[in-house]
Short mmCIF file of C-alpha atoms in Angstrom, two decimals:
data_model
loop_
_atom_site.label_atom_id
_atom_site.label_comp_id
_atom_site.label_asym_id
_atom_site.label_seq_id
_atom_site.Cartn_x
_atom_site.Cartn_y
_atom_site.Cartn_z
CA UNK A 22 58.54 -66.03 -13.82
CA UNK A 23 57.53 -66.18 -9.75
CA UNK A 24 58.95 -62.05 -9.38
CA UNK A 25 56.83 -60.74 -12.52
CA UNK A 26 53.31 -62.81 -10.99
CA UNK A 27 54.33 -61.68 -7.26
CA UNK A 28 54.88 -58.01 -9.06
CA UNK A 29 51.68 -58.17 -11.14
CA UNK A 30 49.95 -59.58 -8.12
CA UNK A 31 50.71 -56.22 -6.16
CA UNK A 32 50.21 -54.09 -8.82
CA UNK A 33 46.01 -55.63 -8.15
CA UNK A 34 45.78 -55.53 -5.03
CA UNK A 35 46.99 -51.64 -5.02
CA UNK A 36 44.14 -50.68 -8.01
CA UNK A 37 41.15 -53.61 -5.65
CA UNK A 38 42.78 -51.28 -2.16
CA UNK A 39 42.14 -47.59 -4.14
CA UNK A 40 38.56 -48.98 -5.85
CA UNK A 41 37.97 -49.49 -1.95
CA UNK A 42 38.70 -45.81 -0.56
CA UNK A 43 36.10 -43.08 -0.20
CA UNK A 44 35.53 -40.62 -2.54
CA UNK A 45 35.97 -37.92 0.25
CA UNK A 46 38.94 -39.23 0.83
CA UNK A 47 40.40 -39.60 -2.51
CA UNK A 48 39.24 -35.73 -2.71
CA UNK A 49 41.19 -34.82 0.12
CA UNK A 50 44.52 -36.19 -0.20
CA UNK A 51 44.59 -34.69 -3.82
CA UNK A 52 43.99 -31.57 -2.21
CA UNK A 53 46.69 -32.32 0.09
CA UNK A 54 48.33 -32.92 -3.15
CA UNK A 55 47.54 -29.81 -4.87
CA UNK A 56 47.54 -27.47 -1.41
CA UNK A 57 51.12 -26.39 -2.33
CA UNK A 58 51.11 -25.24 -5.78
CA UNK A 59 47.57 -22.54 -4.86
CA UNK A 60 50.10 -20.96 -2.03
CA UNK A 61 52.18 -19.54 -4.77
CA UNK A 62 48.55 -17.70 -6.56
CA UNK A 63 47.97 -13.78 -5.27
CA UNK A 64 45.21 -13.80 -3.59
CA UNK A 65 42.05 -11.92 -5.50
CA UNK A 66 41.39 -8.73 -5.07
CA UNK A 67 37.36 -7.62 -3.09
CA UNK A 68 34.13 -6.71 -4.81
CA UNK A 69 33.41 -3.33 -5.09
CA UNK A 70 30.50 -3.65 -3.92
CA UNK A 71 31.95 -3.90 -0.63
CA UNK A 72 32.48 0.17 -0.74
CA UNK A 73 30.30 2.00 2.16
CA UNK A 74 27.20 3.15 0.96
CA UNK A 75 27.61 7.11 1.06
CA UNK A 76 24.93 8.04 4.11
CA UNK A 77 23.07 11.16 3.34
CA UNK A 78 20.57 12.96 5.97
CA UNK A 79 17.38 15.49 4.14
CA UNK A 80 15.51 17.67 6.41
CA UNK A 81 12.62 18.32 4.93
CA UNK A 82 9.83 16.84 1.84
CA UNK A 83 11.14 18.55 -1.03
CA UNK A 84 14.92 17.97 -0.32
CA UNK A 85 14.36 14.42 0.10
CA UNK A 86 12.90 14.06 -3.03
CA UNK A 87 15.69 16.22 -4.69
CA UNK A 88 18.45 14.59 -3.07
CA UNK A 89 17.26 11.25 -3.67
CA UNK A 90 17.03 11.76 -7.76
CA UNK A 91 20.35 12.99 -7.45
CA UNK A 92 21.86 10.17 -5.62
CA UNK A 93 19.16 7.47 -6.98
CA UNK A 94 21.17 4.38 -5.80
CA UNK A 95 25.30 5.31 -4.63
CA UNK A 96 24.20 6.84 -1.69
CA UNK A 97 21.59 5.98 1.22
CA UNK A 98 19.56 8.32 2.26
CA UNK A 99 17.32 9.67 5.27
CA UNK A 100 15.05 11.97 5.76
CA UNK A 101 15.29 13.76 9.61
CA UNK A 102 11.83 15.33 10.24
CA UNK A 103 9.41 12.52 10.36
CA UNK A 104 6.32 13.20 7.50
CA UNK A 105 3.32 14.43 9.06
CA UNK A 106 6.19 17.25 10.71
CA UNK A 107 7.07 20.35 9.19
CA UNK A 108 10.01 22.68 9.95
CA UNK A 109 8.08 25.85 11.24
CA UNK A 110 7.21 23.13 14.25
CA UNK A 111 10.00 20.39 14.34
CA UNK A 112 11.81 19.87 18.07
CA UNK A 113 14.34 17.95 17.42
CA UNK A 114 15.51 15.42 19.75
CA UNK A 115 18.57 13.32 21.41
CA UNK A 116 17.71 10.45 18.73
CA UNK A 117 17.83 13.41 15.36
CA UNK A 118 21.50 14.24 17.06
CA UNK A 119 22.45 10.53 16.36
CA UNK A 120 21.09 10.18 13.29
CA UNK A 121 23.72 13.27 12.52
CA UNK A 122 26.55 11.38 13.99
CA UNK A 123 26.74 8.79 11.86
CA UNK A 124 25.52 10.63 8.43
CA UNK A 125 28.52 11.63 6.21
CA UNK A 126 25.78 14.52 4.20
CA UNK A 127 23.95 16.83 5.74
CA UNK A 128 21.37 18.46 2.44
CA UNK A 129 19.29 21.49 3.58
CA UNK A 130 16.61 23.96 2.66
CA UNK A 131 18.21 26.73 4.23
CA UNK A 132 16.73 30.78 3.83
CA UNK A 133 15.81 29.70 7.72
CA UNK A 134 12.87 27.63 7.36
CA UNK A 135 15.00 24.69 8.91
CA UNK A 136 15.87 26.83 12.25
CA UNK A 137 16.05 23.99 14.70
CA UNK A 138 19.37 22.70 13.18
CA UNK A 139 21.98 24.69 14.26
CA UNK A 140 22.55 23.32 17.55
CA UNK A 141 21.79 19.96 16.36
CA UNK A 142 24.16 19.65 14.54
CA UNK A 143 26.61 21.83 17.69
CA UNK A 144 25.45 19.02 19.67
CA UNK A 145 25.55 16.08 16.98
CA UNK A 146 29.40 17.16 16.77
CA UNK A 147 30.15 15.42 13.68
CA UNK A 148 33.67 17.36 12.77
CA UNK A 149 33.24 15.45 9.08
CA UNK A 150 30.13 16.20 8.47
CA UNK A 151 28.97 18.03 5.45
CA UNK A 152 26.73 20.55 5.08
CA UNK A 153 24.98 21.14 1.46
CA UNK A 154 22.48 24.10 1.09
CA UNK A 155 20.46 24.06 -1.87
CA UNK A 156 19.79 27.52 -1.57
CA UNK A 157 23.07 28.80 -2.46
CA UNK A 158 23.44 31.66 -5.14
CA UNK A 159 19.15 31.16 -5.86
CA UNK A 160 17.74 34.26 -6.57
CA UNK A 161 15.75 35.47 -3.13
CA UNK A 162 12.42 37.67 -2.41
CA UNK A 163 12.50 39.61 1.56
CA UNK A 164 10.01 38.96 3.56
CA UNK A 165 9.38 42.84 4.08
CA UNK A 166 8.67 43.06 0.14
CA UNK A 167 5.54 40.34 0.29
CA UNK A 168 4.15 41.90 3.14
CA UNK A 169 4.45 44.98 1.91
CA UNK A 170 2.89 44.35 -1.59
CA UNK A 171 0.03 41.98 0.47
CA UNK A 172 -0.10 44.30 2.24
CA UNK A 173 -0.08 42.67 5.76
CA UNK A 174 2.07 43.96 8.75
CA UNK A 175 3.38 40.70 10.64
CA UNK A 176 5.00 40.32 13.89
CA UNK A 177 8.69 40.78 12.13
CA UNK A 178 10.23 38.73 14.85
CA UNK A 179 8.76 35.48 13.80
CA UNK A 180 9.46 35.99 10.09
CA UNK A 181 13.07 34.71 8.48
CA UNK A 182 14.44 37.65 6.05
CA UNK A 183 14.08 35.93 2.82
CA UNK A 184 10.77 34.08 2.20
CA UNK A 185 12.25 30.25 2.09
CA UNK A 186 9.46 28.63 -0.25
CA UNK A 187 11.83 28.20 -3.47
CA UNK A 188 11.40 24.98 -3.96
CA UNK A 189 8.20 25.52 -4.90
CA UNK A 190 9.52 27.61 -7.99
CA UNK A 191 10.47 24.76 -10.26
CA UNK A 192 13.01 27.30 -12.06
CA UNK A 193 14.19 27.56 -8.80
CA UNK A 194 14.66 24.41 -8.01
CA UNK A 195 16.18 23.19 -11.12
CA UNK A 196 19.17 25.41 -8.97
CA UNK A 197 18.79 23.36 -5.46
CA UNK A 198 19.27 19.91 -7.51
CA UNK A 199 22.86 21.67 -9.46
CA UNK A 200 24.23 22.69 -5.23
CA UNK A 201 22.65 19.36 -3.93
CA UNK A 202 25.02 17.05 -7.28
CA UNK A 203 28.35 19.58 -6.04
CA UNK A 204 27.64 18.27 -2.73
CA UNK A 205 27.44 15.19 -3.18
CA UNK A 206 30.16 14.94 -5.29
CA UNK A 207 32.27 16.60 -3.83
CA UNK A 208 31.55 14.88 -0.49
CA UNK A 209 31.66 10.91 -3.21
CA UNK A 210 33.66 12.44 -5.70
CA UNK A 211 34.25 8.86 -7.46
CA UNK A 212 30.67 8.93 -7.90
CA UNK A 213 30.87 12.41 -10.09
CA UNK A 214 29.46 9.98 -13.46
CA UNK A 215 26.40 8.38 -11.40
CA UNK A 216 25.38 11.77 -9.83
CA UNK A 217 25.87 14.18 -13.01
CA UNK A 218 23.26 11.51 -14.57
CA UNK A 219 21.11 11.79 -12.50
CA UNK A 220 20.49 15.50 -11.77
CA UNK A 221 20.56 15.83 -15.33
CA UNK A 222 17.57 13.06 -16.17
CA UNK A 223 16.27 14.68 -12.76
CA UNK A 224 16.33 18.83 -13.70
CA UNK A 225 14.93 17.97 -17.40
CA UNK A 226 11.85 16.83 -15.92
CA UNK A 227 11.61 19.80 -14.10
CA UNK A 228 11.83 21.77 -17.09
CA UNK A 229 8.68 19.61 -18.34
CA UNK A 230 6.80 20.55 -15.17
CA UNK A 231 7.49 24.24 -15.44
CA UNK A 232 7.12 24.46 -19.48
CA UNK A 233 3.95 22.86 -18.31
CA UNK A 234 2.81 24.91 -15.23
CA UNK A 235 3.72 28.00 -18.41
CA UNK A 236 1.41 27.04 -20.29
CA UNK A 237 -1.86 26.10 -18.18
CA UNK A 238 -1.46 29.62 -16.10
CA UNK A 239 -0.53 31.99 -18.86
CA UNK A 240 -4.36 32.40 -19.73
CA UNK A 241 -4.40 34.27 -15.95
CA UNK A 242 -0.87 35.86 -16.44
CA UNK A 243 -1.65 38.97 -13.20
CA UNK A 244 -4.11 37.63 -11.31
CA UNK A 245 -3.99 36.80 -7.70
CA UNK A 246 -4.89 34.55 -5.52
CA UNK A 247 -5.21 34.12 -1.75
CA UNK A 248 -3.21 30.40 0.00
CA UNK A 249 -3.36 30.48 3.22
CA UNK A 250 0.13 31.11 4.48
CA UNK A 251 2.61 33.39 2.17
CA UNK A 252 4.10 30.09 0.83
CA UNK A 253 3.38 30.89 -2.39
CA UNK A 254 5.53 34.15 -3.72
CA UNK A 255 8.34 33.02 -5.91
CA UNK A 256 5.64 30.36 -7.48
CA UNK A 257 3.60 33.66 -8.09
CA UNK A 258 6.85 35.46 -9.40
CA UNK A 259 7.64 32.93 -12.34
CA UNK A 260 4.63 32.35 -13.31
CA UNK A 261 3.52 36.20 -13.67
CA UNK A 262 0.74 35.91 -10.75
CA UNK A 263 0.20 37.89 -7.61
CA UNK A 264 0.01 35.96 -4.23
CA UNK A 265 -1.78 37.11 -1.52
CA UNK A 266 -2.35 35.43 2.45
CA UNK A 267 -4.25 35.33 4.86
CA UNK A 268 -1.34 34.88 8.00
CA UNK A 269 2.10 34.79 7.74
CA UNK A 270 3.31 31.02 9.02
CA UNK A 271 0.91 28.25 9.77
CA UNK A 272 1.39 29.10 13.20
CA UNK A 273 -0.33 32.31 13.77
CA UNK A 274 -4.32 33.31 14.10
CA UNK A 275 -5.88 35.74 11.75
CA UNK A 276 -6.29 38.72 13.27
CA UNK A 277 -9.58 40.89 12.25
CA UNK A 278 -6.73 43.18 10.05
CA UNK A 279 -6.16 39.64 7.96
CA UNK A 280 -9.05 38.57 7.58
CA UNK A 281 -11.05 42.59 5.82
CA UNK A 282 -7.78 42.56 3.76
CA UNK A 283 -8.68 38.33 2.51
CA UNK A 284 -12.14 39.68 1.95
CA UNK A 285 -11.74 42.76 -0.19
CA UNK A 286 -9.01 41.28 -2.33
CA UNK A 287 -11.90 38.22 -3.56
CA UNK A 288 -13.96 40.94 -4.50
CA UNK A 289 -12.31 43.06 -5.95
CA UNK A 290 -10.28 40.18 -8.47
CA UNK A 291 -13.49 37.90 -8.22
CA UNK A 292 -12.08 34.47 -7.42
CA UNK A 293 -13.44 31.90 -7.02
CA UNK A 294 -11.68 29.36 -4.74
CA UNK A 295 -9.03 29.81 -1.90
CA UNK A 296 -6.10 27.97 -1.53
CA UNK A 297 -6.15 25.84 1.87
CA UNK A 298 -3.50 23.33 2.49
CA UNK A 299 -3.55 20.03 3.44
CA UNK A 300 -2.19 21.01 7.34
CA UNK A 301 -4.07 23.49 7.82
CA UNK A 302 -5.99 27.03 6.63
CA UNK A 303 -9.59 24.81 6.17
CA UNK A 304 -11.35 26.09 8.77
CA UNK A 305 -10.05 29.44 9.15
CA UNK A 306 -10.97 29.23 5.82
CA UNK A 307 -14.17 27.84 5.86
CA UNK A 308 -16.29 31.30 7.89
CA UNK A 309 -14.74 33.27 4.13
CA UNK A 310 -15.93 31.21 1.55
CA UNK A 311 -19.05 31.25 2.87
CA UNK A 312 -19.47 34.56 4.05
CA UNK A 313 -18.04 35.85 0.01
CA UNK A 314 -19.55 32.84 -1.64
CA UNK A 315 -16.34 30.87 -3.51
CA UNK A 316 -15.37 27.81 -2.74
CA UNK A 317 -12.19 26.15 -0.73
CA UNK A 318 -9.76 24.30 -2.79
CA UNK A 319 -6.00 22.85 -1.40
CA UNK A 320 -2.75 23.73 -2.37
CA UNK A 321 0.37 21.65 -0.47
CA UNK A 322 3.50 22.79 -0.09
CA UNK A 323 4.32 19.98 0.75
CA UNK A 324 6.03 21.58 4.38
CA UNK A 325 4.42 17.90 5.63
CA UNK A 326 2.53 14.81 3.93
CA UNK A 327 1.81 11.12 4.26
CA UNK A 328 4.62 8.66 5.00
CA UNK A 329 3.43 7.56 0.50
CA UNK A 330 5.48 11.23 0.74
CA UNK A 331 9.00 9.99 0.38
CA UNK A 332 8.36 8.20 -2.56
CA UNK A 333 9.77 9.00 -5.50
CA UNK A 334 8.10 11.49 -8.54
CA UNK A 335 6.68 12.74 -4.80
CA UNK A 336 7.41 16.65 -6.02
CA UNK A 337 6.44 16.05 -9.66
CA UNK A 338 3.30 14.30 -8.84
CA UNK A 339 1.85 17.24 -6.37
CA UNK A 340 2.91 19.98 -8.43
CA UNK A 341 1.29 19.23 -11.24
CA UNK A 342 -1.53 18.55 -9.02
CA UNK A 343 -0.64 22.18 -7.68
CA UNK A 344 -1.01 23.75 -10.91
CA UNK A 345 -4.38 22.21 -12.00
CA UNK A 346 -5.66 23.20 -8.47
CA UNK A 347 -4.66 26.86 -9.09
CA UNK A 348 -6.30 27.04 -12.96
CA UNK A 349 -9.51 26.01 -10.73
CA UNK A 350 -9.35 29.25 -8.15
CA UNK A 351 -9.42 31.27 -11.18
CA UNK A 352 -12.09 30.00 -13.35
CA UNK A 353 -14.68 27.20 -10.14
CA UNK A 354 -14.64 24.96 -12.91
CA UNK A 355 -12.77 20.75 -11.56
CA UNK A 356 -9.14 20.56 -13.72
CA UNK A 357 -9.08 23.50 -15.14
#
């Protein structure tokens, strides 16, 4: 009896001691006791979100918009040129080469419009950089043919062999998007499904844009319009129009022969509006418009723009506005 009573007292004291211990101490003891079991459990695989995001550098606004449309959230897309500087007059800096050092992919228009790129790529020295030329396989128009059709006599040393403004034709833009899609898949094969789906959706919007444009411009088939510089031959060809221009590139000053040629074009075609650009041409056209009693409106070739130009859908929104401007140039009526 004495031993049983002693044993009972010991058990009671043990309960009292455990009850008085801090909870943290108890949990720590439990964790230690489970440690030997946990050491035999295999580690969980890392999340796929740790994948290094593809770094893509684009040259200027339309190429950036096309690339973002294909890449979506799969890649980080950074534009090389400031939005307010066009490819005709961009001067590369050492920090621009650094952007290419860190890039996996460079997407360009091609056809010579980014004449600064060869030296910049060379200075970057990134042997792993993959370059996507979005103009590959696109049907081009020679600069010589364009100038002959317009009656202009350009300085051939200043111009590319082919007019580079293919992005202003939605049909050709579709081919550019296809090239960007294929290039991104080659650089990032595991993203093929995403790039393919995104490109298909973007190209469908381009087809819709093309259908709308065809319908709006069909009544003006065969008519001539005059732009500030020769950015519009592909647009004109695609929609059965004729394009004339004052200067070959925005940096040129019009000669007396250029002015005379434009004046004759306006008089013989009964054109209502001259098409300047957000980047220039309004001053050059102001006196002409006054003499000819026509208006000056704006067609945006998207070589430069405000910071908002990097937002999605900028290309399609701007092209729709350009088409409305073109209708106004033929009719003289705002909004077509």
